[in-house]
């Protein structure tokens, strides 16, 4: 077995925002044994490292003088089944949407609303991907990984993962410490479809019946219509998180801005639409150099080609300052800026 190691490699094709940056070393792992080989390689292990999924939620703004580690472990294994559920253990390097397609084809419910989200299976728990009323945490049973400093395999049960809105322990306390190798999902054989998110019900009217399959199609249609395709216009999906705001503050904002879209979050807080805030500040379709705010969706920043990191930094700051000044709310990036 040899390590799949590349040196002085361009990162442009390794992240969907496609800025120009290079990495001194890049290793793609197709097995856990290869990860242990890397951990035992004193020369490679002495460099700083960064763990990369498929690059759909991170932006490289400068060269990386270390090792980029990319788990590419494949496979979907049925490990358990009863009348109600099936347990699937999936390699971190499987494409997320191909896995959703597999689940929907087999009539396993729970992740259909997460159709067409870019990225790999291993990245899904890190930021607890969510869309159209569902978060992936509700279908995750456990996450397996390798702790880089401890050089050992560790399994995290759902409760150890500290899942919350667009975050988990893997993005906080364990950030850049664990190479996720496999994720086990528990999917339902009988399943209540969640169709009440704005836009989903209307889209479903095009179909004669509401099934896992038509719901997946409807979600794909909505996403294709609203979100720019990274294969056509480089982007990293939602660039900022929707700010979580106390109900008190939301009430005050609603007095001044009755149209402000809000979503249920918890007993004391609500989620405010960052896209709406950005659009109200006049940024939709605006650009600095070749970096811009998508014309279709104000939460998505795009690279029109050969965009510069400096322009991206300026645009982020301009958006944050403007939203802060107008609404008194801070927008926190949702993407990982390196
Ligand atoms: N809106 C605007 N202007 C726009 C776009 C949207 O004002 O240009 C307003 C609309 O009023 C709309 C509201 O914003 O009702 C919410 O828009 P949308 O339904 O598109 O959802 P979002 O809150 O902007 C979140 C996720 C998306 C996910 C969608 C659908 C975050 C940070 N983003 O976006 O996830 O697909 O909901 O559930 O939570 C991603 O994480 O990369 C991502 C795309």
Coordinates of N, CA and C and ligand atoms in Angstrom, one line a residue, residues 56-57 113-115 117-118 127 129-134 165-166 197-198 200 219 222-223 226-227 235-243 259-263 271-280 284 293-300 332 334-335, ligand 1:
X56 N -16.9 21.9 -1.0 CA -18.0 22.7 -1.3 C -18.4 23.7 -0.3
X57 N -17.8 23.6 0.9 CA -18.1 24.5 2.0 C -16.9 25.2 2.6
X113 N -35.2 15.5 2.0 CA -35.2 17.0 1.9 C -33.8 17.6 1.8
X114 N -32.8 16.7 2.0 CA -31.5 17.2 1.9 C -30.9 16.8 0.5
X115 N -31.8 16.6 -0.5 CA -31.4 16.3 -1.8 C -30.6 17.4 -2.4
X117 N -27.8 18.7 -2.1 CA -26.8 19.5 -1.3 C -25.4 19.0 -1.8
X118 N -24.5 19.9 -2.2 CA -23.2 19.5 -2.6 C -22.4 18.9 -1.5
X127 N -21.1 20.2 9.7 CA -22.0 21.4 9.9 C -23.4 21.0 10.0
X129 N -25.7 19.5 8.1 CA -26.4 20.1 6.9 C -27.9 20.1 7.1
X130 N -28.6 21.1 6.6 CA -30.0 21.2 6.8 C -30.6 21.9 5.6
X131 N -31.9 21.6 5.3 CA -32.7 22.3 4.3 C -34.1 21.8 4.4
X132 N -35.0 22.7 4.0 CA -36.4 22.5 3.9 C -37.0 21.7 5.1
X133 N -36.6 22.2 6.3 CA -37.3 21.7 7.5 C -36.6 20.4 8.1
X134 N -35.5 20.0 7.5 CA -34.8 18.8 8.1 C -33.4 19.1 8.3
X165 N -27.7 24.1 15.1 CA -27.9 24.7 13.8 C -26.5 24.9 13.1
X166 N -26.3 24.2 12.0 CA -25.1 24.3 11.2 C -23.8 24.1 11.9
X197 N -42.4 23.4 4.3 CA -41.5 24.5 4.2 C -42.0 25.3 2.9
X198 N -41.9 26.7 3.1 CA -42.3 27.6 2.0 C -41.8 27.1 0.7
X200 N -42.2 24.3 -0.9 CA -42.1 22.8 -1.2 C -43.5 22.3 -1.6
X219 N -37.6 19.0 -4.5 CA -36.5 19.7 -3.8 C -35.4 20.1 -4.8
X222 N -36.4 23.0 -6.9 CA -36.4 24.3 -6.2 C -34.9 24.7 -6.1
X223 N -34.0 23.8 -5.7 CA -32.6 24.2 -5.6 C -32.0 24.6 -6.9
X226 N -33.2 28.1 -7.7 CA -32.8 29.2 -6.8 C -31.3 29.4 -6.6
X227 N -30.6 28.3 -6.5 CA -29.2 28.3 -6.2 C -28.3 28.2 -7.4
X235 N -19.2 28.7 -6.4 CA -19.7 29.2 -5.2 C -19.7 28.2 -4.1
X236 N -19.9 28.5 -2.9 CA -19.9 27.6 -1.8 C -21.2 27.5 -1.0
X237 N -22.3 27.7 -1.8 CA -23.6 27.6 -1.1 C -23.9 28.8 -0.2
X238 N -24.7 28.6 0.8 CA -25.0 29.7 1.7 C -23.6 30.2 2.3
X239 N -23.3 31.5 2.2 CA -22.1 32.0 2.6 C -22.1 32.4 4.1
X240 N -23.3 32.8 4.6 CA -23.4 33.2 6.0 C -24.5 32.3 6.6
X241 N -24.5 32.3 8.0 CA -25.5 31.6 8.7 C -26.7 32.6 8.8
X242 N -27.9 32.0 9.0 CA -29.0 32.9 9.3 C -28.9 33.2 10.8
X243 N -28.8 34.5 11.2 CA -28.6 34.8 12.6 C -29.7 34.4 13.5
X259 N -41.8 42.9 6.9 CA -41.7 41.8 5.9 C -40.5 40.9 6.2
X260 N -39.8 41.2 7.3 CA -38.6 40.4 7.6 C -39.0 38.9 7.8
X261 N -38.4 38.0 7.0 CA -38.8 36.6 7.1 C -38.1 35.9 8.3
X262 N -38.9 35.2 9.1 CA -38.3 34.6 10.3 C -38.7 33.1 10.3
X263 N -37.9 32.3 10.9 CA -38.1 30.8 11.0 C -38.0 30.4 12.5
X271 N -34.9 32.4 14.0 CA -33.9 32.5 12.9 C -34.3 33.5 11.9
X272 N -33.5 34.5 11.7 CA -33.8 35.6 10.7 C -33.1 35.3 9.4
X273 N -33.8 35.6 8.3 CA -33.3 35.3 7.0 C -32.1 36.2 6.6
X274 N -30.9 35.7 6.6 CA -29.8 36.5 6.2 C -29.9 36.9 4.7
X275 N -30.4 36.1 3.9 CA -30.6 36.5 2.5 C -31.4 37.8 2.4
X276 N -32.5 37.8 3.1 CA -33.3 39.0 3.1 C -32.6 40.3 3.6
X277 N -31.8 40.1 4.7 CA -31.1 41.3 5.2 C -30.1 41.8 4.2
X278 N -29.4 40.8 3.5 CA -28.4 41.2 2.5 C -29.0 41.9 1.3
X279 N -30.2 41.3 0.9 CA -30.9 41.9 -0.2 C -31.3 43.3 0.1
X280 N -31.9 43.5 1.3 CA -32.4 44.8 1.7 C -31.3 45.9 1.8
X284 N -27.7 42.3 -3.5 CA -28.0 41.3 -4.5 C -27.5 41.7 -5.9
X293 N -22.3 38.9 -5.2 CA -23.5 38.3 -4.5 C -24.4 37.8 -5.7
X294 N -24.7 36.5 -5.6 CA -25.5 36.0 -6.7 C -26.8 36.8 -7.0
X295 N -27.1 36.8 -8.3 CA -28.3 37.6 -8.7 C -29.6 36.8 -8.3
X296 N -29.4 35.4 -8.1 CA -30.6 34.6 -7.8 C -30.8 34.4 -6.3
X297 N -29.8 34.5 -5.5 CA -30.0 34.2 -4.1 C -28.9 35.0 -3.3
X298 N -29.4 36.0 -2.5 CA -28.5 36.9 -1.9 C -27.6 36.3 -0.8
X299 N -27.9 35.1 -0.4 CA -27.0 34.4 0.6 C -25.8 33.8 0.0
X300 N -25.7 33.7 -1.3 CA -24.7 33.0 -2.0 C -23.7 33.9 -2.7
X332 N -22.5 35.8 10.6 CA -21.3 35.0 10.8 C -21.1 34.1 9.5
X334 N -20.8 31.0 7.2 CA -21.2 29.6 7.3 C -20.1 28.8 6.7
X335 N -19.5 29.3 5.7 CA -18.4 28.5 5.0 C -17.1 28.7 5.9
Ligands
LIG1 N1 -34.7 35.6 0.4 C1 -34.5 36.9 0.1 N2 -33.6 37.2 -1.0 C2 -33.0 36.2 -1.6 C3 -33.2 34.9 -1.3 C4 -34.1 34.6 -0.2 O1 -35.0 37.9 0.6 O2 -32.2 36.5 -2.6 C5 -35.6 35.4 1.5 C6 -36.9 34.9 1.1 O3 -37.9 35.6 1.8 C7 -37.0 33.4 1.6 C8 -36.0 33.4 2.7 O4 -35.0 34.4 2.4 O5 -38.2 33.1 2.1 C9 -35.3 32.1 3.0 O6 -34.7 31.7 1.7 P1 -34.4 30.2 1.4 O7 -35.6 29.4 1.6 O8 -33.6 30.1 0.1 O9 -33.5 29.7 2.6 P2 -32.2 30.3 3.3 O10 -32.6 30.6 4.8 O11 -31.6 31.5 2.6 C10 -31.3 28.0 4.2 C11 -30.1 27.3 4.1 C12 -29.8 26.7 2.8 C13 -31.0 25.8 2.5 C14 -32.3 26.6 2.5 C15 -33.5 25.8 2.3 C16 -28.6 28.3 5.8 C17 -27.4 29.2 6.1 N3 -28.9 28.1 4.5 O12 -31.2 29.1 3.3 O13 -28.7 25.9 2.8 O14 -30.9 25.2 1.2 O15 -32.4 27.2 3.8 O16 -33.9 25.1 3.4 O17 -29.3 27.9 6.8 C18 -26.3 25.9 2.5 O18 -26.2 25.7 3.7 O19 -25.3 26.0 1.7 C19 -27.6 26.1 1.9 C20 -27.8 26.4 0.6

